[in-house]
mmCIF file of C-alpha atoms in Angstrom:
data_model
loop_
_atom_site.group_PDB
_atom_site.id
_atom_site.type_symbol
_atom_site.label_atom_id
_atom_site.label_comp_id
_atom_site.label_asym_id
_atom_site.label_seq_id
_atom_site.Cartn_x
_atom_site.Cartn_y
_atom_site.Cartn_z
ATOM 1 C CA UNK A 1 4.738 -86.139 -120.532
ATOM 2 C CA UNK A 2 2.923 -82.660 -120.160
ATOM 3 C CA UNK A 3 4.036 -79.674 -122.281
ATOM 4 C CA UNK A 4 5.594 -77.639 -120.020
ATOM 5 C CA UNK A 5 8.075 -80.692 -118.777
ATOM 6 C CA UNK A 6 8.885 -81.275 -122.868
ATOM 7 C CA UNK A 7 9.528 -77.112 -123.008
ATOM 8 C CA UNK A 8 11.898 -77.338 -120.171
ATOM 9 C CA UNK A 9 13.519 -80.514 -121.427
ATOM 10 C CA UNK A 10 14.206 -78.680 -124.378
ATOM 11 C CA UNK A 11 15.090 -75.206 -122.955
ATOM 12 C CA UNK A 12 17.753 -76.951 -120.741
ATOM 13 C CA UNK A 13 18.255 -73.740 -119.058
ATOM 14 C CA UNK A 14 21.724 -74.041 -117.155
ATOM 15 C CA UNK A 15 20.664 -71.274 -114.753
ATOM 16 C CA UNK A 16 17.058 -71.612 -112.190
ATOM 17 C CA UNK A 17 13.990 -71.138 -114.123
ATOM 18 C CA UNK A 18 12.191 -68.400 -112.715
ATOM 19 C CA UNK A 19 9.322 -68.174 -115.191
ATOM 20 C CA UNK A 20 7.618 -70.552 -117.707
ATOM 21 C CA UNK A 21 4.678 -69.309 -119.263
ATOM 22 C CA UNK A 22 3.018 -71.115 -122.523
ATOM 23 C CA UNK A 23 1.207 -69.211 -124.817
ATOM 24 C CA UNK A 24 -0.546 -69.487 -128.289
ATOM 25 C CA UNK A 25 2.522 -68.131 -130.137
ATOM 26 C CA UNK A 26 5.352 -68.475 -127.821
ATOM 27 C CA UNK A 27 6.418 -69.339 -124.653
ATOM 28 C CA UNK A 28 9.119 -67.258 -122.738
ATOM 29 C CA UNK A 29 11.814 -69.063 -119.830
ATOM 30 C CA UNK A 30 13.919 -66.577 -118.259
ATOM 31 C CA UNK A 31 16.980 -67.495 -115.752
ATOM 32 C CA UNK A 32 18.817 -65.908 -113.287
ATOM 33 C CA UNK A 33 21.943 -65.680 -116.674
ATOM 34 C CA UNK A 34 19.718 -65.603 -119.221
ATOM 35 C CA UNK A 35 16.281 -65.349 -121.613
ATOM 36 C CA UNK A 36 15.120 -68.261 -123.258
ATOM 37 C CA UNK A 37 12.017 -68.224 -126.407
ATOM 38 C CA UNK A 38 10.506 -70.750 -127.367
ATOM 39 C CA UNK A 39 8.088 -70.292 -130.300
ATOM 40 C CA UNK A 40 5.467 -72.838 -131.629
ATOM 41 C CA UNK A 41 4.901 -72.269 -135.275
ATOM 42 C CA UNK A 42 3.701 -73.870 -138.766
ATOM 43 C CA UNK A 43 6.190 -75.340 -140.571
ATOM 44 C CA UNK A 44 4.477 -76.433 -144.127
ATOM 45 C CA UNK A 45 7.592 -78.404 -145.494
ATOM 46 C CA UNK A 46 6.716 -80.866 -142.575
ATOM 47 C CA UNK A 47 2.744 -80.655 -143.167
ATOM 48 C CA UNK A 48 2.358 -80.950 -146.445
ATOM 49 C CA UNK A 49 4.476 -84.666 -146.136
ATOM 50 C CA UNK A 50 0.989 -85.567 -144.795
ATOM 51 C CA UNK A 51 0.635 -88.940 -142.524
ATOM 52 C CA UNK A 52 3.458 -90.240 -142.783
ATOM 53 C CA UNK A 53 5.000 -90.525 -139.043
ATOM 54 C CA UNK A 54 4.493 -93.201 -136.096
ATOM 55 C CA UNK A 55 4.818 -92.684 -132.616
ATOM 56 C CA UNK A 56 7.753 -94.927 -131.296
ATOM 57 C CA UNK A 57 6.675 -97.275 -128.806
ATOM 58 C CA UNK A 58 8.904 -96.460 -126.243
ATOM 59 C CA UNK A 59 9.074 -96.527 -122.259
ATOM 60 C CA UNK A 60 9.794 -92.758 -122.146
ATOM 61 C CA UNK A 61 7.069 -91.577 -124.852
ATOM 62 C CA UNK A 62 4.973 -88.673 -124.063
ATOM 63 C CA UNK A 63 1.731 -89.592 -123.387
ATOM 64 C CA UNK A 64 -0.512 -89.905 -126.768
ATOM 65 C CA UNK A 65 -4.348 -87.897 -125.744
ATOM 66 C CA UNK A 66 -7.652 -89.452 -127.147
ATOM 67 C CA UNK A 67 -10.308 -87.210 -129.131
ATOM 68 C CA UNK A 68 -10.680 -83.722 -130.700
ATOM 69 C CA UNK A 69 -11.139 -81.703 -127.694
ATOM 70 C CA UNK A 70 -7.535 -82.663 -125.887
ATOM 71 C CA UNK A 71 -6.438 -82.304 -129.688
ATOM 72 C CA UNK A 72 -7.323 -78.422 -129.743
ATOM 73 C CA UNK A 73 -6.183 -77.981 -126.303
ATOM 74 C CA UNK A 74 -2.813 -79.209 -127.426
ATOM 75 C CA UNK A 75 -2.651 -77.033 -130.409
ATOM 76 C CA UNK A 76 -3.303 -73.915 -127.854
ATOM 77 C CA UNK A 77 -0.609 -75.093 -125.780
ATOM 78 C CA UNK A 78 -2.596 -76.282 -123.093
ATOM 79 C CA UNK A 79 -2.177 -79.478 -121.197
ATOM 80 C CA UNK A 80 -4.964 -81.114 -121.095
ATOM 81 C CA UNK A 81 -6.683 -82.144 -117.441
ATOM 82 C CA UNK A 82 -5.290 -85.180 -115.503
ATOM 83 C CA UNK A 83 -8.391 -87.129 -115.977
ATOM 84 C CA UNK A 84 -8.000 -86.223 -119.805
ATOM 85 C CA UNK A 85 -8.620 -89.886 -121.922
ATOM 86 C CA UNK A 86 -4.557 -91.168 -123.068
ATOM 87 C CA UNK A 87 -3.498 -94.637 -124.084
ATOM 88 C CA UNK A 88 -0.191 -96.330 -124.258
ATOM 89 C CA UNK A 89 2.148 -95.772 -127.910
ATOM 90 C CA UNK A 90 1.529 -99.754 -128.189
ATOM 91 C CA UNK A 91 -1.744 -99.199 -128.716
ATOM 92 C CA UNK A 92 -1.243 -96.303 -131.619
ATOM 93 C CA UNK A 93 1.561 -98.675 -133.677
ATOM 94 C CA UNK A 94 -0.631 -98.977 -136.713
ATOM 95 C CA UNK A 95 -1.930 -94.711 -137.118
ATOM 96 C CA UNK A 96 0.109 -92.880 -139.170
ATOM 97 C CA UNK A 97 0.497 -89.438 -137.557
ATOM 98 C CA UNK A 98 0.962 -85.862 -139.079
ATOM 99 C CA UNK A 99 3.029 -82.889 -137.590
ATOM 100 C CA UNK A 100 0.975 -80.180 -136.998
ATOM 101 C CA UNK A 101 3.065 -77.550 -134.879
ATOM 102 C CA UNK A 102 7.020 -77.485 -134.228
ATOM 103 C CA UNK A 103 8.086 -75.863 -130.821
ATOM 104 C CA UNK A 104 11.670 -74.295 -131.230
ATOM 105 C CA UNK A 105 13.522 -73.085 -128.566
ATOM 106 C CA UNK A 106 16.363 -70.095 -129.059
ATOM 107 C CA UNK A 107 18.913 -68.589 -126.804
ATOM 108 C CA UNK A 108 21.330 -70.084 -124.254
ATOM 109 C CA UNK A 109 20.540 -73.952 -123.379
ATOM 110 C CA UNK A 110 18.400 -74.294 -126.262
ATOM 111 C CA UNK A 111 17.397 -78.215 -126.835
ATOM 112 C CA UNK A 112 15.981 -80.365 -129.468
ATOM 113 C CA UNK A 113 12.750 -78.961 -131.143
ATOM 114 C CA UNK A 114 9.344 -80.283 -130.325
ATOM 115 C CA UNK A 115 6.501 -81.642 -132.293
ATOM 116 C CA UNK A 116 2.849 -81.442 -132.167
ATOM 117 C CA UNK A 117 1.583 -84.791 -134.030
ATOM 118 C CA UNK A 118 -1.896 -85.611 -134.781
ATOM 119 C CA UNK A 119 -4.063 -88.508 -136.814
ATOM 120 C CA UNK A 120 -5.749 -87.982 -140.210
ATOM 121 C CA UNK A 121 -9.133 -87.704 -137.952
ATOM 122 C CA UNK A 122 -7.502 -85.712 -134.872
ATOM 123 C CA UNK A 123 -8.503 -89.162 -132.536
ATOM 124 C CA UNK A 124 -5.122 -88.980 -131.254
ATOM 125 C CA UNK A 125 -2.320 -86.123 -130.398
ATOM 126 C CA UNK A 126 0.620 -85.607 -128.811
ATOM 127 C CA UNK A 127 3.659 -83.217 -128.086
ATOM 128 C CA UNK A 128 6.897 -85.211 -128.857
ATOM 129 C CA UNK A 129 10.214 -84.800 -129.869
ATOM 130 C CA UNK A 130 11.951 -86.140 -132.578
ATOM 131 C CA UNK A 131 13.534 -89.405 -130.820
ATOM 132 C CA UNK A 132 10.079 -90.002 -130.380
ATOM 133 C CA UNK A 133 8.958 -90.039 -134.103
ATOM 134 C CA UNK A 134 9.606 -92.404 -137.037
ATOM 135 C CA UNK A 135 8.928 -92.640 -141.126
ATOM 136 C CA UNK A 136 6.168 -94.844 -140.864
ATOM 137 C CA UNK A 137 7.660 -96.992 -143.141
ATOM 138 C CA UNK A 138 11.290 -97.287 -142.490
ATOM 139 C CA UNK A 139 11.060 -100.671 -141.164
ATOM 140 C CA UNK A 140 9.229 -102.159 -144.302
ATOM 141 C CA UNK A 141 10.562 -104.857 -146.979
ATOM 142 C CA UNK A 142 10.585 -102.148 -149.430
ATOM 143 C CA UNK A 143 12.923 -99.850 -147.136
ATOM 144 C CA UNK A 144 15.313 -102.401 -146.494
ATOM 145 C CA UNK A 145 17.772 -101.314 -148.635
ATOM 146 C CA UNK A 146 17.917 -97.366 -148.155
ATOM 147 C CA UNK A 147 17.375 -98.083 -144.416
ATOM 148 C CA UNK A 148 20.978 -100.207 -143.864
ATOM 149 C CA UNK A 149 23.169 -97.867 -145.298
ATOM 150 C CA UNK A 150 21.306 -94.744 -143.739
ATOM 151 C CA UNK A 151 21.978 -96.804 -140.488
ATOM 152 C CA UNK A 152 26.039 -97.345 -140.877
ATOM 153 C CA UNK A 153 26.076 -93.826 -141.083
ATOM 154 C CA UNK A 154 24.057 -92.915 -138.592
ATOM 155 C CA UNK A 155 26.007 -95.268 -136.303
ATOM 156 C CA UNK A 156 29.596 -93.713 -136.871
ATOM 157 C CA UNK A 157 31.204 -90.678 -134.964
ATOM 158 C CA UNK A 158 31.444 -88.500 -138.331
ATOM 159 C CA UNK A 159 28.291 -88.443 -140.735
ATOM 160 C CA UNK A 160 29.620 -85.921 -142.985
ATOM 161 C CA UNK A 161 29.227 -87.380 -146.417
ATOM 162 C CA UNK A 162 32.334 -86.006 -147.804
ATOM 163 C CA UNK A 163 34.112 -89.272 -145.665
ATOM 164 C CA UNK A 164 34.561 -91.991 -148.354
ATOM 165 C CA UNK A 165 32.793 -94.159 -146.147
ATOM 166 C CA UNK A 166 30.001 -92.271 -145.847
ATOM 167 C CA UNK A 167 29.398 -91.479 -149.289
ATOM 168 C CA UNK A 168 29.533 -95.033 -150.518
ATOM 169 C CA UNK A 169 26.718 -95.736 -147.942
ATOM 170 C CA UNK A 170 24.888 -92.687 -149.068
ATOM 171 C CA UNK A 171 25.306 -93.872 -152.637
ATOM 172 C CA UNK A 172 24.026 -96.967 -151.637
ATOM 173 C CA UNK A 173 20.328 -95.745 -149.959
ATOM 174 C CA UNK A 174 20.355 -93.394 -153.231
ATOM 175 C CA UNK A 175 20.304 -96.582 -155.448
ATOM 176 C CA UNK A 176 17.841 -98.459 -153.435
ATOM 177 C CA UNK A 177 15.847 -95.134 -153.105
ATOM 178 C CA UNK A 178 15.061 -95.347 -156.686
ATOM 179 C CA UNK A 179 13.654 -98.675 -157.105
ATOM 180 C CA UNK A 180 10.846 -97.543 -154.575
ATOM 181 C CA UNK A 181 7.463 -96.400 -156.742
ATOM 182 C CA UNK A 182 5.012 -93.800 -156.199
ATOM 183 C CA UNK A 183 4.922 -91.401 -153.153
ATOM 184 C CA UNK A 184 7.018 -93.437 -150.955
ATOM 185 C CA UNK A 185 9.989 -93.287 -154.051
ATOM 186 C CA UNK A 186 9.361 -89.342 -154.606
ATOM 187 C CA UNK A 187 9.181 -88.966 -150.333
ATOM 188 C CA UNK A 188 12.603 -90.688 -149.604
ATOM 189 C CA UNK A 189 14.446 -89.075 -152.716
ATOM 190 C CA UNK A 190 13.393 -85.783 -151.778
ATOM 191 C CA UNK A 191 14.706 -86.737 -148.360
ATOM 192 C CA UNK A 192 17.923 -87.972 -149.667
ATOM 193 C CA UNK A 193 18.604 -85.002 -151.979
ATOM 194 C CA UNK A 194 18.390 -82.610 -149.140
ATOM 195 C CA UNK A 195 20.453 -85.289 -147.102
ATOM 196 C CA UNK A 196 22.926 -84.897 -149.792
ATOM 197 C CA UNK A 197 22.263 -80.958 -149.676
ATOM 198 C CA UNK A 198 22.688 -80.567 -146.021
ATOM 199 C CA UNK A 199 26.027 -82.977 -146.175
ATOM 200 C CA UNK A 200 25.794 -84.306 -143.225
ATOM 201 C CA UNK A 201 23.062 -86.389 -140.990
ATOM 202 C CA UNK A 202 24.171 -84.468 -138.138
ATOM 203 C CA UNK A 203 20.895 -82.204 -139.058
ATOM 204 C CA UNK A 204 18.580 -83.273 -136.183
ATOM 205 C CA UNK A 205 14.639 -81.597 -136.616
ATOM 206 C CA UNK A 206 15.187 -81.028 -140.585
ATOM 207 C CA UNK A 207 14.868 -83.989 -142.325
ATOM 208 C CA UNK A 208 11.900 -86.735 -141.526
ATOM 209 C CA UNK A 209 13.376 -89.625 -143.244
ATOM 210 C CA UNK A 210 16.506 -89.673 -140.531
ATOM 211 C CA UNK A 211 14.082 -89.083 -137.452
ATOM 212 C CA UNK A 212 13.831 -92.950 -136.554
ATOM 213 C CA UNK A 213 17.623 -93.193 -137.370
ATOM 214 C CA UNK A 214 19.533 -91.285 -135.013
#
C-alpha cells in the first residue's frame, strides 16, 4: 500500500479531494467542505519501547520495502519506485520492528493514525496502521494469561473499566502481568497502568500492548 493511499485512508475526507501533497513535516488534503492536516512527527514514548512490534501477516498489509535506501525514502515521505525490492509480511514474522514516525491526521474525517516501522538494522520498513501492528510477544506462553482477559474486554461493546466485568478482567491481566520478569514484566505493566489510567481500551494509537487486540 503506497503512502499517499494510507494518508487518504486515514483522512477519510467526506467531501472530493482536491489536493494531496506529502511533505517532510506535513501533508495538507483540502475538500470542497473542508481542510484536512496531516502531520508526521516523533513520538519518543513509542521509540524508546525499542523492537518490540511485528508486522501482522495479513492479506491487506501494506507492503513491507527491503534495504536502507527505500527506508530513508519512507522516512521523507516518499514512496518508493514501483520496481523498489518488497516481500510478503510472511516472510518478516520473526523481525521485531520499531516505530519510527506516527502520521496523525486532524480536522473533519480524520482516521486512524499511521505508523512508520522499521528493523533494528533498517533491512525492512513500512507505513502501517495500527490493525496492522502487534506486541511481538502477545501470542507467547508467557502472555497467556494477561492476553485472555485483555481479549474479553476487547471483545465486548463497552471497555470502560469502571463495568464490573471489565475490571475483574483487567484485574486479572494485572495479576498475570506481574509474574512476567525483566523488560517484558516492566513493558506490559507500564502498559496496563496507563490502561488503567486511560479507563478504557477504547484508546486506539496510545497504547502498544492493545494494538494486536482490537
Amino acid at each position: 500500500m503506497k503512502f499517499q493511499k494510507l494518508i487518504a485512508g486515514a483522512i477519510l475526507l467526506t467531501g472530493s479531494l482536491a489536493v494531496l501533497s506529502v511533505v517532510p513535516q506535513s501533508v495538507s488534503a483540502t475538500s470542497t467542505e473542508s481542510t484536512t492536516v496531516a502531520v508526521v512527527k516523533n513520538n519518543a514514548s513509542f521509540t524508546k519501547e525499542g523492537y518490540i512490534m511485528r508486522i501482522l501477516n495479513d492479506k491487506d498489509a501494506s507492503k513491507i520495502y527491503v534495504g536502507k535506501s527505500n527506508y530513508k525514502k519512507l522516512v521523507k515521505n516518499i514512496t518508493p519506485s514501483k520496481s523498489a525490492k518488497t516481500i510478503s509480511p510472511k516472510k518478516v514474522q520473526k523481525v521485531k520492528f520499531r516505530i519510527e514516525k506516527v502520521l496523525n491526521v486532524k480536522g473533519r474525517g480524520a482516521g486512524a493514525p499511521v505508523y512508520l516501522v522499521a528493523s533494528k538494522d533498517k533491512k525492512y520498513s513500512s507505513w502501517t496502521t495500527q490493525s496492522g501492528l502487534q506486541y511481538y510477544y502477545l501470542n507467547s506462553k508467557a502472555m497467556k494469561n494477561v492476553k485472555k482477559p485483555l481479549m474479553r474486554i476487547a471483545n465486548r461493546l463497552n471497555t470502560s473499566l469502571k463495568k464490573a466485568n471489565n475490571k475483574r478482567d483487567f484485574n486479572a491481566a494485572m495479576k498475570a502481568a506481574k509474574k512476567l520478569h525483566g523488560n517484558q514484566r516492566k513493558f506490559v505493566l507500564r502498559s496496563l497502568k496507563q490502561l488503567k489510567k486511560d479507563g478504557s481500551m477504547n484508546v486506539g494509537g496510545t497504547n502498544l500492548l492493545i494494538f494486536g487486540l482490537q
